């Protein structure tokens, strides 16, 4: 089955700096790659996603890149703010299994004021 | 408001007892999922259902059971056979993918189960 690895497990940045989280996946059939943000005690919320026919997608301060050849994708957050502090999860979905998502292990991002 | 609701938020169970976690959605989604979250291990799939009266085991189904009698409801029972049930449980739902497009999964706020 699909295996998703996520790095780093913790990331601490100063307010205003950029943060980058990287994920790799194992199954070349995966075609959907969402990123979720989870605040303490809450359920994850989708912040951005990318499909395999696109190499990059941007939404204000958040961007995601996908390299299908290398089977890795990354989340980029620019001009970080304290409210960006949370756990971020990447995930991958294989078309033939519907929307069943395989998640990375998460990155605890801390933005220091 | 449309959404996915889990209840209760906190649940305490004595060892050896079964307990059922509720998950309801009014998004008219076909698919529903249960995930377990432990510190440092991300989200692991327990069970999922793509249609009413049908469900499949995920990666860690042992010690759990589910039912899908209604489209909007997907309760999870943690049985006494689950050896380490203390965890944060998350329910999610999504539209079934149309063609090649996988769709967003919406999560509930979670239920924290503690075995005492």
mmCIF file of C-alpha atoms in Angstrom:
data_model
loop_
_atom_site.group_PDB
_atom_site.id
_atom_site.type_symbol
_atom_site.label_atom_id
_atom_site.label_comp_id
_atom_site.label_asym_id
_atom_site.label_seq_id
_atom_site.Cartn_x
_atom_site.Cartn_y
_atom_site.Cartn_z
ATOM 1 C CA UNK A 1 0.000 0.000 0.000
ATOM 2 C CA UNK A 2 0.844 3.665 -0.035
ATOM 3 C CA UNK A 3 3.446 5.000 2.391
ATOM 4 C CA UNK A 4 3.863 8.716 3.104
ATOM 5 C CA UNK A 5 6.854 10.105 4.946
ATOM 6 C CA UNK A 6 6.920 13.658 6.286
ATOM 7 C CA UNK A 7 9.823 15.824 7.481
ATOM 8 C CA UNK A 8 10.642 17.496 9.755
ATOM 9 C CA UNK A 9 8.585 16.320 12.722
ATOM 10 C CA UNK A 10 9.060 19.684 14.453
ATOM 11 C CA UNK A 11 9.864 23.082 12.963
ATOM 12 C CA UNK A 12 10.420 26.342 14.798
ATOM 13 C CA UNK A 13 10.691 29.645 12.917
ATOM 14 C CA UNK A 14 10.654 33.341 13.711
ATOM 15 C CA UNK A 15 7.618 35.362 12.762
ATOM 16 C CA UNK A 16 7.989 36.600 9.203
ATOM 17 C CA UNK A 17 10.297 33.782 8.107
ATOM 18 C CA UNK A 18 9.314 31.036 5.683
ATOM 19 C CA UNK A 19 8.545 27.438 6.631
ATOM 20 C CA UNK A 20 8.917 24.401 4.395
ATOM 21 C CA UNK A 21 7.563 20.918 5.089
ATOM 22 C CA UNK A 22 8.399 18.016 2.798
ATOM 23 C CA UNK A 23 6.679 14.722 2.068
ATOM 24 C CA UNK A 24 7.489 11.714 -0.060
ATOM 25 C CA UNK A 25 5.117 9.020 -1.237
ATOM 26 C CA UNK A 26 5.665 5.513 -2.512
ATOM 27 C CA UNK A 27 2.869 4.699 -4.946
ATOM 28 C CA UNK A 28 3.164 6.338 -8.347
ATOM 29 C CA UNK A 29 -0.612 5.855 -8.824
ATOM 30 C CA UNK A 30 -1.353 8.549 -6.204
ATOM 31 C CA UNK A 31 -2.943 11.551 -7.871
ATOM 32 C CA UNK A 32 -4.257 13.782 -5.071
ATOM 33 C CA UNK A 33 -2.147 15.444 -2.385
ATOM 34 C CA UNK A 34 -3.883 17.527 0.293
ATOM 35 C CA UNK A 35 -2.370 19.369 3.210
ATOM 36 C CA UNK A 36 -4.220 19.665 6.510
ATOM 37 C CA UNK A 37 -3.728 21.992 9.472
ATOM 38 C CA UNK A 38 -4.704 20.750 12.910
ATOM 39 C CA UNK A 39 -4.984 23.047 15.894
ATOM 40 C CA UNK A 40 -4.810 21.655 19.391
ATOM 41 C CA UNK A 41 -7.847 19.546 20.312
ATOM 42 C CA UNK A 42 -9.517 19.998 16.933
ATOM 43 C CA UNK A 43 -9.971 18.045 13.745
ATOM 44 C CA UNK A 44 -7.704 18.667 10.730
ATOM 45 C CA UNK A 45 -8.788 21.265 8.189
ATOM 46 C CA UNK A 46 -7.784 21.321 4.539
ATOM 47 C CA UNK A 47 -5.571 24.305 3.711
ATOM 48 C CA UNK A 48 -4.461 23.496 0.173
ATOM 49 C CA UNK A 49 -4.354 20.553 -2.186
ATOM 50 C CA UNK A 50 -2.727 19.658 -5.490
ATOM 51 C CA UNK A 51 -3.486 17.108 -8.152
ATOM 52 C CA UNK A 52 -0.985 15.191 -10.201
ATOM 53 C CA UNK A 53 -1.597 17.149 -13.377
ATOM 54 C CA UNK A 54 -0.290 20.330 -11.703
ATOM 55 C CA UNK A 55 3.265 21.107 -10.554
ATOM 56 C CA UNK A 56 2.582 24.040 -8.269
ATOM 57 C CA UNK A 57 -0.355 25.763 -6.621
ATOM 58 C CA UNK A 58 -0.475 28.933 -4.561
ATOM 59 C CA UNK A 59 -3.033 30.473 -2.247
ATOM 60 C CA UNK A 60 -1.906 33.752 -0.671
ATOM 61 C CA UNK A 61 0.947 32.862 1.736
ATOM 62 C CA UNK A 62 0.687 29.124 1.155
ATOM 63 C CA UNK A 63 2.047 27.182 -1.790
ATOM 64 C CA UNK A 64 2.477 23.526 -2.612
ATOM 65 C CA UNK A 65 4.822 21.970 -5.156
ATOM 66 C CA UNK A 66 4.703 18.481 -6.588
ATOM 67 C CA UNK A 67 7.491 16.513 -8.258
ATOM 68 C CA UNK A 68 5.909 13.366 -9.678
ATOM 69 C CA UNK A 69 9.179 11.961 -10.967
ATOM 70 C CA UNK A 70 10.790 12.101 -7.551
ATOM 71 C CA UNK A 71 7.488 11.351 -5.773
ATOM 72 C CA UNK A 72 7.693 14.211 -3.372
ATOM 73 C CA UNK A 73 5.639 17.283 -2.563
ATOM 74 C CA UNK A 74 6.222 20.234 -0.296
ATOM 75 C CA UNK A 75 4.289 22.878 1.602
ATOM 76 C CA UNK A 76 5.681 26.396 1.687
ATOM 77 C CA UNK A 77 4.387 29.047 4.083
ATOM 78 C CA UNK A 78 5.766 32.564 3.636
ATOM 79 C CA UNK A 79 5.629 35.499 6.061
ATOM 80 C CA UNK A 80 4.703 33.192 8.912
ATOM 81 C CA UNK A 81 2.506 34.465 11.725
ATOM 82 C CA UNK A 82 1.961 33.096 15.268
ATOM 83 C CA UNK A 83 -1.483 31.849 14.234
ATOM 84 C CA UNK A 84 0.211 29.539 11.732
ATOM 85 C CA UNK A 85 1.435 27.506 14.722
ATOM 86 C CA UNK A 86 -0.220 24.074 14.482
ATOM 87 C CA UNK A 87 0.393 20.514 13.350
ATOM 88 C CA UNK A 88 0.473 20.111 9.577
ATOM 89 C CA UNK A 89 -0.228 16.823 7.820
ATOM 90 C CA UNK A 90 0.404 15.863 4.238
ATOM 91 C CA UNK A 91 -1.569 13.066 2.631
ATOM 92 C CA UNK A 92 -1.798 11.118 -0.600
ATOM 93 C CA UNK A 93 -4.736 9.451 -2.252
ATOM 94 C CA UNK A 94 -4.709 6.642 -4.783
ATOM 95 C CA UNK A 95 -7.427 6.985 -7.422
ATOM 96 C CA UNK A 96 -8.480 3.333 -7.354
ATOM 97 C CA UNK A 97 -9.229 3.454 -3.611
ATOM 98 C CA UNK A 98 -11.545 6.435 -3.843
ATOM 99 C CA UNK A 99 -10.792 9.192 -1.390
ATOM 100 C CA UNK A 100 -8.984 6.979 1.102
ATOM 101 C CA UNK A 101 -6.103 9.137 2.329
ATOM 102 C CA UNK A 102 -2.741 7.970 3.654
ATOM 103 C CA UNK A 103 -1.262 10.555 5.997
ATOM 104 C CA UNK A 104 2.250 11.553 6.918
ATOM 105 C CA UNK A 105 3.157 11.643 10.591
ATOM 106 C CA UNK A 106 2.726 15.374 10.965
ATOM 107 C CA UNK A 107 4.916 18.427 11.558
ATOM 108 C CA UNK A 108 4.534 20.580 14.653
ATOM 109 C CA UNK A 109 5.163 24.128 13.420
ATOM 110 C CA UNK A 110 5.874 26.805 16.007
ATOM 111 C CA UNK A 111 6.091 30.440 14.936
ATOM 112 C CA UNK A 112 7.843 32.548 17.550
ATOM 113 C CA UNK A 113 6.768 36.208 17.847
ATOM 114 C CA UNK B 1 -24.782 24.879 8.856
ATOM 115 C CA UNK B 2 -23.469 21.833 7.011
ATOM 116 C CA UNK B 3 -20.812 19.825 8.728
ATOM 117 C CA UNK B 4 -19.670 16.685 10.453
ATOM 118 C CA UNK B 5 -20.364 16.193 14.146
ATOM 119 C CA UNK B 6 -18.687 13.835 16.558
ATOM 120 C CA UNK B 7 -19.909 13.127 20.046
ATOM 121 C CA UNK B 8 -18.987 13.081 22.796
ATOM 122 C CA UNK B 9 -15.842 15.209 22.808
ATOM 123 C CA UNK B 10 -14.390 13.342 25.791
ATOM 124 C CA UNK B 11 -15.181 9.770 26.752
ATOM 125 C CA UNK B 12 -13.980 7.634 29.614
ATOM 126 C CA UNK B 13 -14.286 3.879 29.579
ATOM 127 C CA UNK B 14 -13.497 1.181 32.044
ATOM 128 C CA UNK B 15 -11.271 -1.600 30.843
ATOM 129 C CA UNK B 16 -13.286 -4.480 29.380
ATOM 130 C CA UNK B 17 -16.251 -2.345 28.281
ATOM 131 C CA UNK B 18 -17.395 -1.635 24.737
ATOM 132 C CA UNK B 19 -18.037 1.985 23.830
ATOM 133 C CA UNK B 20 -19.604 3.596 20.754
ATOM 134 C CA UNK B 21 -18.460 6.890 19.234
ATOM 135 C CA UNK B 22 -20.976 8.849 17.211
ATOM 136 C CA UNK B 23 -20.363 10.512 13.833
ATOM 137 C CA UNK B 24 -23.069 12.362 11.897
ATOM 138 C CA UNK B 25 -22.779 14.441 8.726
ATOM 139 C CA UNK B 26 -25.312 16.579 6.870
ATOM 140 C CA UNK B 27 -23.092 17.245 3.845
ATOM 141 C CA UNK B 28 -24.777 14.533 1.760
ATOM 142 C CA UNK B 29 -21.397 12.835 1.425
ATOM 143 C CA UNK B 30 -21.246 9.241 0.249
ATOM 144 C CA UNK B 31 -18.017 8.204 1.927
ATOM 145 C CA UNK B 32 -17.211 8.228 5.626
ATOM 146 C CA UNK B 33 -14.028 7.313 7.495
ATOM 147 C CA UNK B 34 -12.714 6.672 10.989
ATOM 148 C CA UNK B 35 -9.129 7.512 11.868
ATOM 149 C CA UNK B 36 -7.176 7.027 15.036
ATOM 150 C CA UNK B 37 -4.567 9.594 16.053
ATOM 151 C CA UNK B 38 -1.726 8.870 18.478
ATOM 152 C CA UNK B 39 1.113 11.266 19.300
ATOM 153 C CA UNK B 40 3.814 11.181 16.634
ATOM 154 C CA UNK B 41 1.976 8.660 14.454
ATOM 155 C CA UNK B 42 -0.253 10.774 12.269
ATOM 156 C CA UNK B 43 -3.696 9.491 11.347
ATOM 157 C CA UNK B 44 -4.288 5.795 10.799
ATOM 158 C CA UNK B 45 -7.374 4.485 9.022
ATOM 159 C CA UNK B 46 -9.605 2.159 11.037
ATOM 160 C CA UNK B 47 -12.650 1.646 8.793
ATOM 161 C CA UNK B 48 -14.242 3.370 5.844
ATOM 162 C CA UNK B 49 -17.538 3.204 4.025
ATOM 163 C CA UNK B 50 -18.207 4.336 0.475
ATOM 164 C CA UNK B 51 -21.912 3.557 0.422
ATOM 165 C CA UNK B 52 -24.744 2.726 2.812
ATOM 166 C CA UNK B 53 -24.725 -0.852 4.152
ATOM 167 C CA UNK B 54 -21.141 -1.387 3.035
ATOM 168 C CA UNK B 55 -17.805 -0.781 4.734
ATOM 169 C CA UNK B 56 -14.191 -1.941 4.507
ATOM 170 C CA UNK B 57 -11.399 -2.464 6.988
ATOM 171 C CA UNK B 58 -8.619 0.052 7.073
ATOM 172 C CA UNK B 59 -5.097 -0.477 8.327
ATOM 173 C CA UNK B 60 -5.882 -1.006 12.028
ATOM 174 C CA UNK B 61 -9.404 -2.509 12.173
ATOM 175 C CA UNK B 62 -8.744 -5.132 14.851
ATOM 176 C CA UNK B 63 -10.788 -4.481 17.989
ATOM 177 C CA UNK B 64 -13.170 -2.073 16.248
ATOM 178 C CA UNK B 65 -16.533 -2.429 14.524
ATOM 179 C CA UNK B 66 -18.728 -0.075 12.492
ATOM 180 C CA UNK B 67 -22.134 0.106 10.852
ATOM 181 C CA UNK B 68 -23.523 2.243 8.034
ATOM 182 C CA UNK B 69 -27.293 1.919 8.134
ATOM 183 C CA UNK B 70 -27.873 5.540 7.102
ATOM 184 C CA UNK B 71 -25.943 7.768 4.739
ATOM 185 C CA UNK B 72 -25.465 10.441 7.365
ATOM 186 C CA UNK B 73 -24.299 8.209 10.237
ATOM 187 C CA UNK B 74 -21.199 6.050 10.759
ATOM 188 C CA UNK B 75 -20.807 4.998 14.416
ATOM 189 C CA UNK B 76 -17.617 3.334 15.633
ATOM 190 C CA UNK B 77 -17.600 0.760 18.434
ATOM 191 C CA UNK B 78 -14.383 0.254 20.342
ATOM 192 C CA UNK B 79 -14.604 -3.250 21.727
ATOM 193 C CA UNK B 80 -12.880 -4.840 24.686
ATOM 194 C CA UNK B 81 -10.704 -6.685 22.171
ATOM 195 C CA UNK B 82 -8.863 -3.423 21.360
ATOM 196 C CA UNK B 83 -5.762 -3.680 23.516
ATOM 197 C CA UNK B 84 -4.744 -0.039 23.541
ATOM 198 C CA UNK B 85 -7.880 2.036 22.951
ATOM 199 C CA UNK B 86 -6.811 5.310 24.552
ATOM 200 C CA UNK B 87 -6.471 7.738 21.623
ATOM 201 C CA UNK B 88 -8.001 10.637 19.731
ATOM 202 C CA UNK B 89 -10.573 9.403 17.203
ATOM 203 C CA UNK B 90 -11.434 11.390 14.098
ATOM 204 C CA UNK B 91 -14.329 10.886 11.743
ATOM 205 C CA UNK B 92 -14.289 12.265 8.202
ATOM 206 C CA UNK B 93 -16.525 12.337 5.155
ATOM 207 C CA UNK B 94 -16.146 13.079 1.462
ATOM 208 C CA UNK B 95 -18.006 12.925 -1.814
ATOM 209 C CA UNK B 96 -17.168 9.861 -3.810
ATOM 210 C CA UNK B 97 -14.598 10.745 -6.457
ATOM 211 C CA UNK B 98 -16.009 11.645 -9.837
ATOM 212 C CA UNK B 99 -13.893 10.243 -12.629
ATOM 213 C CA UNK B 100 -10.274 10.975 -11.892
ATOM 214 C CA UNK B 101 -10.893 13.650 -9.310
ATOM 215 C CA UNK B 102 -10.396 12.706 -5.674
ATOM 216 C CA UNK B 103 -12.268 15.008 -3.350
ATOM 217 C CA UNK B 104 -11.639 16.811 -0.106
ATOM 218 C CA UNK B 105 -12.254 15.007 3.169
ATOM 219 C CA UNK B 106 -13.948 17.017 5.940
ATOM 220 C CA UNK B 107 -13.123 16.105 9.516
ATOM 221 C CA UNK B 108 -15.115 16.271 12.718
ATOM 222 C CA UNK B 109 -13.672 17.768 15.890
ATOM 223 C CA UNK B 110 -12.702 14.401 17.304
ATOM 224 C CA UNK B 111 -13.464 12.294 20.374
ATOM 225 C CA UNK B 112 -10.774 11.746 22.976
ATOM 226 C CA UNK B 113 -11.229 8.289 24.480
ATOM 227 C CA UNK B 114 -9.498 7.409 27.728
ATOM 228 C CA UNK B 115 -9.540 3.965 29.282
ATOM 229 C CA UNK B 116 -9.503 4.114 33.082
#
